[in-house]
Structure formats: structure tokens, C-alpha cells
PDB file of C-alpha atoms in Angstrom:
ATOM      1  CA  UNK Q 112      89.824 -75.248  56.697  1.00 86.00           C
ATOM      2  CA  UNK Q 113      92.333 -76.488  59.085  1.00 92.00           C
ATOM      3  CA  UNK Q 114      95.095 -76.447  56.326  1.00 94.00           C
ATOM      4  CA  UNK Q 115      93.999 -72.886  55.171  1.00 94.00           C
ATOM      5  CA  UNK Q 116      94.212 -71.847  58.745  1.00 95.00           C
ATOM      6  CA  UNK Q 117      97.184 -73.377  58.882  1.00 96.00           C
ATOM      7  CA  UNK Q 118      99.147 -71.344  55.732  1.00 96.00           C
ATOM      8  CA  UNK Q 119      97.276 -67.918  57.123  1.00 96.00           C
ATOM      9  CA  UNK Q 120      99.326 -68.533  60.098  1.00 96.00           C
ATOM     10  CA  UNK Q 121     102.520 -68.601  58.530  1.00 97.00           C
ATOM     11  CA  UNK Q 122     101.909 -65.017  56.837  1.00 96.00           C
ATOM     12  CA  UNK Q 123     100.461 -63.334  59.873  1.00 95.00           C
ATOM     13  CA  UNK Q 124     103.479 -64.769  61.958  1.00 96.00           C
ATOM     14  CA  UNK Q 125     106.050 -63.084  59.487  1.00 96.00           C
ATOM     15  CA  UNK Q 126     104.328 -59.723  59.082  1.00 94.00           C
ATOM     16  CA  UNK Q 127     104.214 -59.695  63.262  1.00 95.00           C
ATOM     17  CA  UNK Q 128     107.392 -60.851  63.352  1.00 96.00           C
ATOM     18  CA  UNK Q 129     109.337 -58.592  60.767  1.00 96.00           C
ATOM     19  CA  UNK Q 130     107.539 -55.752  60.642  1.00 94.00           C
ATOM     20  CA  UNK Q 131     106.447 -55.928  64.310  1.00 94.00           C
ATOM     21  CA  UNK Q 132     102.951 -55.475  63.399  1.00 90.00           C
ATOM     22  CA  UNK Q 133     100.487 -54.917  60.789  1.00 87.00           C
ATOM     23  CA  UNK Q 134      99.557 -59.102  61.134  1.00 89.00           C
ATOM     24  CA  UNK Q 135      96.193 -58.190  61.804  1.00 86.00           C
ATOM     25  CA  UNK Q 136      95.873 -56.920  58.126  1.00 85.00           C
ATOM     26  CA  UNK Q 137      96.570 -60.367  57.024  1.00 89.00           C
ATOM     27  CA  UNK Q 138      94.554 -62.110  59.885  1.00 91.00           C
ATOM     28  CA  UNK Q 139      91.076 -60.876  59.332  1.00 88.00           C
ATOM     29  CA  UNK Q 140      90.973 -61.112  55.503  1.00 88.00           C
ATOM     30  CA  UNK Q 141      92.265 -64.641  55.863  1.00 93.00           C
ATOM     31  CA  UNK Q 142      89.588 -65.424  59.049  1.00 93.00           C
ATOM     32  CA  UNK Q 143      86.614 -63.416  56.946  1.00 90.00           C
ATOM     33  CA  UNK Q 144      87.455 -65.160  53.186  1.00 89.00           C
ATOM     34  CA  UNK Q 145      89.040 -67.553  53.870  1.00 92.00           C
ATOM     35  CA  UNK Q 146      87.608 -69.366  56.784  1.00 93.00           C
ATOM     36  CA  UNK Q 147      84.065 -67.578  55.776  1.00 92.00           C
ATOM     37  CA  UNK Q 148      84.091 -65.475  59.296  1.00 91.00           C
ATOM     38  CA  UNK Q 149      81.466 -62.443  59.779  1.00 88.00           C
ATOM     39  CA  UNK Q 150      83.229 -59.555  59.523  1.00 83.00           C
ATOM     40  CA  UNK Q 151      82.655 -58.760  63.288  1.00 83.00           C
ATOM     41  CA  UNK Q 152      83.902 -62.153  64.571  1.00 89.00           C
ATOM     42  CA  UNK Q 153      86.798 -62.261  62.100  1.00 88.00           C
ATOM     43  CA  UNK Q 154      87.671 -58.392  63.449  1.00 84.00           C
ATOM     44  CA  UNK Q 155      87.299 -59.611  67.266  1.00 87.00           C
ATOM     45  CA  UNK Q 156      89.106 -63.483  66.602  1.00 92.00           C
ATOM     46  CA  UNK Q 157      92.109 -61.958  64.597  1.00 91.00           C
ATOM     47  CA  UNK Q 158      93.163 -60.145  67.933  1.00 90.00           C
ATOM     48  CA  UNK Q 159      93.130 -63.189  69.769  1.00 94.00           C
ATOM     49  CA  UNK Q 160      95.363 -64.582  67.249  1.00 95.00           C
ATOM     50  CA  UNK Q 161      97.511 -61.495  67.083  1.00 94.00           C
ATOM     51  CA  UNK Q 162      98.147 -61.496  70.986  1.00 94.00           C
ATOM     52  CA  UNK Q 163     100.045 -64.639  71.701  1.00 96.00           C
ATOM     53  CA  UNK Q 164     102.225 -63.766  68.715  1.00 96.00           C
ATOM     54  CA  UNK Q 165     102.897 -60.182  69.805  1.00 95.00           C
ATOM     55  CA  UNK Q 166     103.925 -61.287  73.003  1.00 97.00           C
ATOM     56  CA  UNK Q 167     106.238 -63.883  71.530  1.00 97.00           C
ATOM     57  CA  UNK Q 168     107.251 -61.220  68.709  1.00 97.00           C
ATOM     58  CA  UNK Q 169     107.812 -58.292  71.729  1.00 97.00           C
ATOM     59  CA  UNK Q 170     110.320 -60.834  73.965  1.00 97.00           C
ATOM     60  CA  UNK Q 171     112.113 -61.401  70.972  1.00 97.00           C
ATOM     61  CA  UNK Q 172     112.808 -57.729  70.413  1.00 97.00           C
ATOM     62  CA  UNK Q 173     112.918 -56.543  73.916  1.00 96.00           C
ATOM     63  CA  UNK Q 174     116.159 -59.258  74.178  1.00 96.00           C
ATOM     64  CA  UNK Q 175     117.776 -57.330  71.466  1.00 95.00           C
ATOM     65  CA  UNK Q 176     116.746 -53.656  71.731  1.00 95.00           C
ATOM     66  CA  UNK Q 177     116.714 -52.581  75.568  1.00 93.00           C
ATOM     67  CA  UNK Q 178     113.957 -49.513  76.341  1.00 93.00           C
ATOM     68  CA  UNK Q 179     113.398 -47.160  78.420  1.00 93.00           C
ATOM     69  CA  UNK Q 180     110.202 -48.054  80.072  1.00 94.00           C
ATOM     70  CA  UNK Q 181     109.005 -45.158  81.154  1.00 94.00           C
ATOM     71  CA  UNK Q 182     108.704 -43.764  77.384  1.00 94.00           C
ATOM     72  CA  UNK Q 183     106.855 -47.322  76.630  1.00 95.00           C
ATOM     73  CA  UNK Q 184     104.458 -46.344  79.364  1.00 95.00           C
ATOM     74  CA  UNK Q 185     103.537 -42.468  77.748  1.00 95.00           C
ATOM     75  CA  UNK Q 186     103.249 -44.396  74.445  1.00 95.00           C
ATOM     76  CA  UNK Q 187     100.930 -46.968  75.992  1.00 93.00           C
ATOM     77  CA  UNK Q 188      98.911 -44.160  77.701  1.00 94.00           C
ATOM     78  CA  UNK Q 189      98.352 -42.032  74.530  1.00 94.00           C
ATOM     79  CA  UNK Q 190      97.096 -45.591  73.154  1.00 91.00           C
ATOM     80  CA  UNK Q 191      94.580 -46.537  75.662  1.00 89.00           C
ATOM     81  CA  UNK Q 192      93.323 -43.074  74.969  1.00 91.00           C
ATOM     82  CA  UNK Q 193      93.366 -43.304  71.562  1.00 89.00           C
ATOM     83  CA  UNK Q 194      92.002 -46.655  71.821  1.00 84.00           C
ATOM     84  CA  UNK Q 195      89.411 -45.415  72.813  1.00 85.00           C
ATOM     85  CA  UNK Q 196      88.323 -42.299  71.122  1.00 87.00           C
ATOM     86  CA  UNK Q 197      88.825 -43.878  67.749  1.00 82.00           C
ATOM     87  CA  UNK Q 198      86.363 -46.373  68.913  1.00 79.00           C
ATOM     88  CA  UNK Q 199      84.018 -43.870  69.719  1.00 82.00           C
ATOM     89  CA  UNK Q 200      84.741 -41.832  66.514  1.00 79.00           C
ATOM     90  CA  UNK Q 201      84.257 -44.981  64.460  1.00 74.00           C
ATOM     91  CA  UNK Q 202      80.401 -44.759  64.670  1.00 71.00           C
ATOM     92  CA  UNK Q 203      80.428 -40.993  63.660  1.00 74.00           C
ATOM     93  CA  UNK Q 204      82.514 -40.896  60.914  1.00 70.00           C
ATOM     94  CA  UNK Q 205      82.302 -42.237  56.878  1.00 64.00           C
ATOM     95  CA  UNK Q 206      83.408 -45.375  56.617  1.00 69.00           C
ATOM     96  CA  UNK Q 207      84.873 -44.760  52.369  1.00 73.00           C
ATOM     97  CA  UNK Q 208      86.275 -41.050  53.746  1.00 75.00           C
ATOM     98  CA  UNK Q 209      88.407 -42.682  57.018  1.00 74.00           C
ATOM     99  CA  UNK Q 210      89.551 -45.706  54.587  1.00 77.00           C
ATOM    100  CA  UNK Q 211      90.717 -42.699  51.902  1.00 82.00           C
ATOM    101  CA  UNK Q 212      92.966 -40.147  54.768  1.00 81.00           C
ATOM    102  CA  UNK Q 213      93.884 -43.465  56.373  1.00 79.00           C
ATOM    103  CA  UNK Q 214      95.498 -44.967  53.108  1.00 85.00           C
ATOM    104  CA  UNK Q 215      96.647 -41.537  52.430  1.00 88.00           C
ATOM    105  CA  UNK Q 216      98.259 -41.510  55.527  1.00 84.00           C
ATOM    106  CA  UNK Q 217     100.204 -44.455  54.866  1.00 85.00           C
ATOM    107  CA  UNK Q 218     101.038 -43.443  51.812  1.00 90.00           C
ATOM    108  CA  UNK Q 219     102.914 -40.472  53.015  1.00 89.00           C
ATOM    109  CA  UNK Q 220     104.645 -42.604  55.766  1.00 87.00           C
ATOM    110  CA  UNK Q 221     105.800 -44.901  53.627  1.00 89.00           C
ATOM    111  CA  UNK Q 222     107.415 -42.374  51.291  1.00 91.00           C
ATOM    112  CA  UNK Q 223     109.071 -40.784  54.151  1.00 87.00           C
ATOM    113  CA  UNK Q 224     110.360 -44.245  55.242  1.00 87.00           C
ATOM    114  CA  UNK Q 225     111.947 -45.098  52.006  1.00 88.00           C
ATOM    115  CA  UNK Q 226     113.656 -41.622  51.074  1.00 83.00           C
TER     116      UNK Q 226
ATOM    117  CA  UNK K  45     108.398 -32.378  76.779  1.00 86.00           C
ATOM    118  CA  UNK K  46     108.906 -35.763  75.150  1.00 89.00           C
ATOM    119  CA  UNK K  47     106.286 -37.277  77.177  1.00 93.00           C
ATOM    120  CA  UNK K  48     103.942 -35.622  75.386  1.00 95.00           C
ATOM    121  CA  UNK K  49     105.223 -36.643  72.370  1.00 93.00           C
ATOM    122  CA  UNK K  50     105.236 -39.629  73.489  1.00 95.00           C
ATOM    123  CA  UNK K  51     101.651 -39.938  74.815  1.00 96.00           C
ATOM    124  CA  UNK K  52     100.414 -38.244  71.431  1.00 95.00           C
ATOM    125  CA  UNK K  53     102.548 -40.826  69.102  1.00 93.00           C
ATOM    126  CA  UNK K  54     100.481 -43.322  71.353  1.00 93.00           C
ATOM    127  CA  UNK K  55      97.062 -41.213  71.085  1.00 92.00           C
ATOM    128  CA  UNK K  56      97.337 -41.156  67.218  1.00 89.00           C
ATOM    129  CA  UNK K  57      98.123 -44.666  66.687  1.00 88.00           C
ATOM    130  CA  UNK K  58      95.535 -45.954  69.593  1.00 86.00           C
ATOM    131  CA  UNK K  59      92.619 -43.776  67.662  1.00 85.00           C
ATOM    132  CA  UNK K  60      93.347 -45.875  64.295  1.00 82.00           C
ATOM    133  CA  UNK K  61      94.161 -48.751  65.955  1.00 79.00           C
ATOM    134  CA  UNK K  62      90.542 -48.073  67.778  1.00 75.00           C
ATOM    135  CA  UNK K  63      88.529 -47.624  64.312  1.00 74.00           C
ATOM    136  CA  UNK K  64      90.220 -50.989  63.519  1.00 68.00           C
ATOM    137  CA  UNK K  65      92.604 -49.860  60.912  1.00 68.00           C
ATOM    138  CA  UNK K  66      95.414 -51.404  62.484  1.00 72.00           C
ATOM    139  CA  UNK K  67      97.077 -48.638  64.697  1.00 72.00           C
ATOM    140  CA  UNK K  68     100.910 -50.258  64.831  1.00 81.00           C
ATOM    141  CA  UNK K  69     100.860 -49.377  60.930  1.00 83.00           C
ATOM    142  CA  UNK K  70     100.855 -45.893  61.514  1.00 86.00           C
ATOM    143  CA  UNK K  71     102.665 -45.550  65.217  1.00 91.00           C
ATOM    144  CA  UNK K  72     105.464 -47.282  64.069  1.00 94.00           C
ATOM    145  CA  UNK K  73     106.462 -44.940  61.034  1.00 92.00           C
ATOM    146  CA  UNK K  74     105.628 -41.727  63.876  1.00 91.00           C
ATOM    147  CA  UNK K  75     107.661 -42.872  66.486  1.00 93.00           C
ATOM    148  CA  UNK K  76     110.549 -43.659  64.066  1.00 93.00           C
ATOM    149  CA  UNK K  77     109.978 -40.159  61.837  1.00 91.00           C
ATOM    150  CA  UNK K  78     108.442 -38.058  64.500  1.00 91.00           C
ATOM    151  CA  UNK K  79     110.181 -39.477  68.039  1.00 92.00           C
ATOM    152  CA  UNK K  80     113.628 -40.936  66.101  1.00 91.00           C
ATOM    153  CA  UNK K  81     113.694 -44.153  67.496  1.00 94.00           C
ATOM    154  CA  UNK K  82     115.200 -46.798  65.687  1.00 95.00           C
ATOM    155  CA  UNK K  83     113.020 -48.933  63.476  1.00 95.00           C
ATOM    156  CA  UNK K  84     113.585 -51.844  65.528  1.00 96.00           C
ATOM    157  CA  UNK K  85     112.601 -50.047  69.022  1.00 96.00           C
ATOM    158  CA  UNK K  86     109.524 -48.851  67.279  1.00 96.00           C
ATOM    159  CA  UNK K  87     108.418 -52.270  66.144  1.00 96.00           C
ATOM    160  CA  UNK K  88     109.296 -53.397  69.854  1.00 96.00           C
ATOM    161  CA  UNK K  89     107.014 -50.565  71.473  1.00 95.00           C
ATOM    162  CA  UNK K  90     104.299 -50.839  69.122  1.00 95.00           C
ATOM    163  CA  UNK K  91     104.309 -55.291  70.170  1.00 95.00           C
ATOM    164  CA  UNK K  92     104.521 -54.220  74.004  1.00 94.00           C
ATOM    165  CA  UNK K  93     101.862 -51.706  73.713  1.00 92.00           C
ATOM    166  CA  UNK K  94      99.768 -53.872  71.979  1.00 90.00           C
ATOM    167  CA  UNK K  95      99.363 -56.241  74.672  1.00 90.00           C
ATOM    168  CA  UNK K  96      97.290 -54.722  77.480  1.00 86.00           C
ATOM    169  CA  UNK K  97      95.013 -53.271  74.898  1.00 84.00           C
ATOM    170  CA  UNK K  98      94.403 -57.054  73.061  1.00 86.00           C
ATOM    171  CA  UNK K  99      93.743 -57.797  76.619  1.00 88.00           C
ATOM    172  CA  UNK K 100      90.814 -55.603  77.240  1.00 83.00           C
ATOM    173  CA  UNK K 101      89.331 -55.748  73.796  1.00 82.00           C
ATOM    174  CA  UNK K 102      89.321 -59.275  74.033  1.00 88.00           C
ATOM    175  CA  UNK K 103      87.828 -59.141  77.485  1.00 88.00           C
ATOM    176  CA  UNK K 104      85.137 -56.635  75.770  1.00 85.00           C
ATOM    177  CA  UNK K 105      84.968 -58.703  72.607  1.00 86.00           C
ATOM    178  CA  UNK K 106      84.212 -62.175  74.534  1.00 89.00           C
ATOM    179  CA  UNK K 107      81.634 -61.169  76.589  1.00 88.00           C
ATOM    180  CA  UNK K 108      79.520 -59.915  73.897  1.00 87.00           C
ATOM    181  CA  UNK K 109      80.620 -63.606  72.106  1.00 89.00           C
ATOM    182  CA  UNK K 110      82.218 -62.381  69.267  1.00 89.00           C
ATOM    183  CA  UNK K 111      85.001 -65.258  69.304  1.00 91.00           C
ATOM    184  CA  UNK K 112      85.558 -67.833  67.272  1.00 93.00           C
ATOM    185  CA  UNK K 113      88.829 -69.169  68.775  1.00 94.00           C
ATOM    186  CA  UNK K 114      88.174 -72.664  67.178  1.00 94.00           C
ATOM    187  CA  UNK K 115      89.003 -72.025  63.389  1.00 94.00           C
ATOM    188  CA  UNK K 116      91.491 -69.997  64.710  1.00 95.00           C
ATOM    189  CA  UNK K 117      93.838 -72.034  66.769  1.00 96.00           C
ATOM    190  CA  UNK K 118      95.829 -73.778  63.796  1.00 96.00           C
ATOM    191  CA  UNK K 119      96.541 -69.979  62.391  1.00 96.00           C
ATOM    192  CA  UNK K 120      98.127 -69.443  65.783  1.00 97.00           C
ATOM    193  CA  UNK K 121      99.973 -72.083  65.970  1.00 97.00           C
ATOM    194  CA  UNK K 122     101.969 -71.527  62.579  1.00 97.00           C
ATOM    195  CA  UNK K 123     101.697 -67.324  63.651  1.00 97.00           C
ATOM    196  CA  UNK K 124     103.467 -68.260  66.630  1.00 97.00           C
ATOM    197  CA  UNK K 125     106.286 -70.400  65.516  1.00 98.00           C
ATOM    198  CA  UNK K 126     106.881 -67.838  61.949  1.00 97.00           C
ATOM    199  CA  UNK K 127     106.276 -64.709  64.479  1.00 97.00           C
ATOM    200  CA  UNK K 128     109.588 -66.456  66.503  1.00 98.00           C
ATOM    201  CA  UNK K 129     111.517 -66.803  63.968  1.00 98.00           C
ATOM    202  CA  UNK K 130     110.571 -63.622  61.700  1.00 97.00           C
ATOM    203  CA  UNK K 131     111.514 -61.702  64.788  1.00 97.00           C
ATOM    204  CA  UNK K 132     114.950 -63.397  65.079  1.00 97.00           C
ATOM    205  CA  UNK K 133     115.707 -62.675  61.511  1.00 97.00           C
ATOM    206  CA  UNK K 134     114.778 -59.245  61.765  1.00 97.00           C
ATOM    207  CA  UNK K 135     116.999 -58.569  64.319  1.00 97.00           C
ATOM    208  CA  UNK K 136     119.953 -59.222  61.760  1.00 97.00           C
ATOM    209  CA  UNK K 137     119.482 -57.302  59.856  1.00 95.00           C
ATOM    210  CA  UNK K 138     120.569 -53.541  59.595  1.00 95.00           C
ATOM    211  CA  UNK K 139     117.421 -50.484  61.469  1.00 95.00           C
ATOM    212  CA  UNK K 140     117.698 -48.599  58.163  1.00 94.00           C
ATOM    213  CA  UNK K 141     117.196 -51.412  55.808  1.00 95.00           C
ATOM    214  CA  UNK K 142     114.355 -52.494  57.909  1.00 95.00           C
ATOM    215  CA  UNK K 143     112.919 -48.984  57.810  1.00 94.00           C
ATOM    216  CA  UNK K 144     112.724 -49.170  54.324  1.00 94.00           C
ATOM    217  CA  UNK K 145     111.291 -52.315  53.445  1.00 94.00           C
ATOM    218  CA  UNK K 146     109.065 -51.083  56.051  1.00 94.00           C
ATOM    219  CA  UNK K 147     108.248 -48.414  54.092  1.00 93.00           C
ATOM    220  CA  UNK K 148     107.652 -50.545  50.967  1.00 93.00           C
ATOM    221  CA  UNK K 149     105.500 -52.079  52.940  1.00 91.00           C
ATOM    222  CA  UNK K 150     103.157 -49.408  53.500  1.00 90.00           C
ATOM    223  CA  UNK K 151     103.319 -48.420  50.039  1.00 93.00           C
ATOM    224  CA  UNK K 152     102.029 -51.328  49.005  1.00 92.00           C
ATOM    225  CA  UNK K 153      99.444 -51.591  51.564  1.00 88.00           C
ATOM    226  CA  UNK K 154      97.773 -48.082  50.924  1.00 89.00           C
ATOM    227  CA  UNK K 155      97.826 -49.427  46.818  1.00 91.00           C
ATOM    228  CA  UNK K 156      95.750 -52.222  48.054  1.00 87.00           C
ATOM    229  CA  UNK K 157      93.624 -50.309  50.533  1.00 83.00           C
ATOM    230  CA  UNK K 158      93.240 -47.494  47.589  1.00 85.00           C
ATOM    231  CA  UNK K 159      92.095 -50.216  44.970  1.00 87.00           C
ATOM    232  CA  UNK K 160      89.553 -52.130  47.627  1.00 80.00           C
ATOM    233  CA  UNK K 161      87.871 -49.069  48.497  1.00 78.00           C
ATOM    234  CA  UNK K 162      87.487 -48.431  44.956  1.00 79.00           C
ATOM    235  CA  UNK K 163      86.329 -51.608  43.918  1.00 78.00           C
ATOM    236  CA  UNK K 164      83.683 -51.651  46.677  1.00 73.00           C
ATOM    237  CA  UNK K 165      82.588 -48.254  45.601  1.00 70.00           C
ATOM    238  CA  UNK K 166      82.028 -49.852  42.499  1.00 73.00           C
ATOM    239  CA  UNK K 167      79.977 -52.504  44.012  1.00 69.00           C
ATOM    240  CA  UNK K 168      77.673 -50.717  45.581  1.00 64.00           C
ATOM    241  CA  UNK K 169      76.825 -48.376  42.614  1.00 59.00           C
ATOM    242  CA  UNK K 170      75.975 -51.432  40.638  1.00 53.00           C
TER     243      UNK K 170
END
């Protein structure tokens, strides 16, 4: 368990790392299958993983790409609104139609990335 | 105006991010495509931004007691020390090569999400 822990670590540290997020997609399969977490409690303990590594992850980047602040802030607004609407939403809507437009989604920004 | 660009970049990513789909997945490609920011400052916002909210869902999340930081402590050990040095090496190399394998990224990801929503589909018809 420890070791398994461990190696799930390593890949949720590179995807925060490189990609600057996204670890969390790596963190709860690993804490759910892997270390046999509830789906709730692997959802919940994958953030506390995530947040010492973000923080580490955002110093790192901040050294190296200066911002302006005050756009950070409007971002961070619109998230802690989001936040929580989609939290709210997520009762209402189907779980197999959100999963479909969300991949879809991604889909479509990914294309966009790489042309 | 940009401020409300801003603040709905941050809106759309915080709603996924909210129905735990992982929100930084989708805010980074819309501040890069949408707000042009470089690939690298996106990454950067979407870590920053990510803090204060960690801090109140975790807040939220421990006090009805669903952590389990035990199991999870030698994942954040290694997370910390790869996240370190993945960020380093990204930093080397170029915003638009990044932004691509980015991209990849997703692309592979939305595969996988396609094919495990299918599968469990399958599942539960059994």
C-alpha cells in the first residue's frame, strides 16, 4: 500500500508539475483502485494531496512567469463562483450526459491546442 | 472588458472543477485560446487559483470526515518532490511546445473518459 502510494505520487507530481494541473485525474483513480478508497473519500483525500503540490508547482512558475495579479484575482473570482454553482448543478444534472459534453469539451480543446 | 473575461474563464472552469471533473483541465486551454495567455501563465493561474478553493473544500470536506490523509501521505511525498521538479523542467522548455503536448494530453484524456463511460454503460445494462 505504502509502495503503491508511493509510485501514484510520482505520476500525480508530474502531471501537476508539467501540465500545471489535471493531477487530480491521476490521484483519485490511484486513491479509489488502488489504495481501495470510497469514491467519496478518494474524491475529498486527492485534494489534500493535490494542494501541497500546487502550491509547490505555483512558486515554481510564478518565479519564472511574472502576473498581473489583479487578472489572477477576476480568474479566482469567476472560480469561487463557479465552484460553486457546479457543485450545486452536480445533484441536478445526469451523471453519463455531463461525463459525454465534458469529454467532448476536451476533445475540442485539445484539437485547438495542437493545430 | 477583460475582467469579465476573466471572471467568466474562472466561472467556467470553477463550475467543472465544482462537479469534480477537474476544472484546471478545461480553464487552462480557455485562458490560453480564449484570454491568449501563454501556456505557461495559464498553468501558473490555474495552480494559484487552485489554492484558496482546496482550502475551503478541504475545510468543507473534513468536517463532514471525508479524509483519509493516512494512505495518502507517501503519494504526497513523491507528488511533491516530482511536482518540483516537473515544474522546473517545464519551464525549459518552449510555451508552444508545451501547448501542444498539452493538447495531446487532453486528447488522450477525453479517449479515456469516452471509453470509461462506455464501458460502465455497459456494466450497468448487464
Amino acid at each position: 500500500m505504502f509502495w503503491l502510494s508511493l509510485l501514484g505520487g510520482v505520476f500525480v507530481g508530474v502531471c501537476n508539475g508539467f501540465f500545471g494541473g489535471g493531477g487530480g485525474l491521476i490521484a483519485v483513480p490511484v486513491l479509489a483502485i488502488l489504495l481501495k478508497m470510497e469514491e467519496k473519500f478518494a474524491h475529498a483525500t486527492a485534494i489534500l494531496v493535490i494542494l501541497p503540490l500546487s502550491v509547490f508547482s505555483a512558486v515554481v512558475y510564478l518565479i519564472s512567469n511574472p502576473l498581473n495579479w489583479l487578472e489572477v484575482l477576476w480568474v479566482g473570482i469567476g472560480v469561487i463562483y463557479g465552484g460553486i454553482i457546479g457543485a450545486l448543478l452536480l445533484k441536478k444534472l445526469s451523471n453519463k450526459a455531463l461525463t459525454i459534453i465534458f469529454a467532448v469539451i476536451m476533445l475540442i480543446a485539445g484539437v485547438r491546442m495542437v493545430i | 472588458m477583460k475582467w469579465l473575461y476573466l471572471f467568466l474563464v474562472g466561472l467556467f472552469g470553477g463550475v467543472v472543477g465544482g462537479m469534480g471533473m477537474g476544472g484546471g483541465t478545461i480553464m487552462i486551454p480557455a485562458l490560453t485560446l480564449f484570454l491568449d495567455f501563454s501556456q505557461k501563465v495559464s498553468q501558473g493561474i490555474n495552480l494559484l487559483v487552485f489554492i484558496p478553493l482546496s482550502v475551503v473544500a478541504l475545510f468543507i470536506h473534513g468536517k463532514n470526515k471525508l479524509l483519509k490523509p493516512k494512505p495518502a501521505l507517501p503519494m504526497i511525498f513523491s507528488g511533491t518532490i516530482f511536482a518540483i521538479i516537473s515544474s522546473i523542467i517545464a519551464q525549459y522548455v518552449k510555451n508552444e511546445t508545451l501547448q501542444v503536448v498539452f493538447g495531446y494530453f487532453l486528447i488522450l484524456l477525453s479517449i479515456f473518459i469516452f471509453i470509461n463511460a462506455v464501458w460502465k454503460k455497459k456494466k450497468s445494462k448487464c
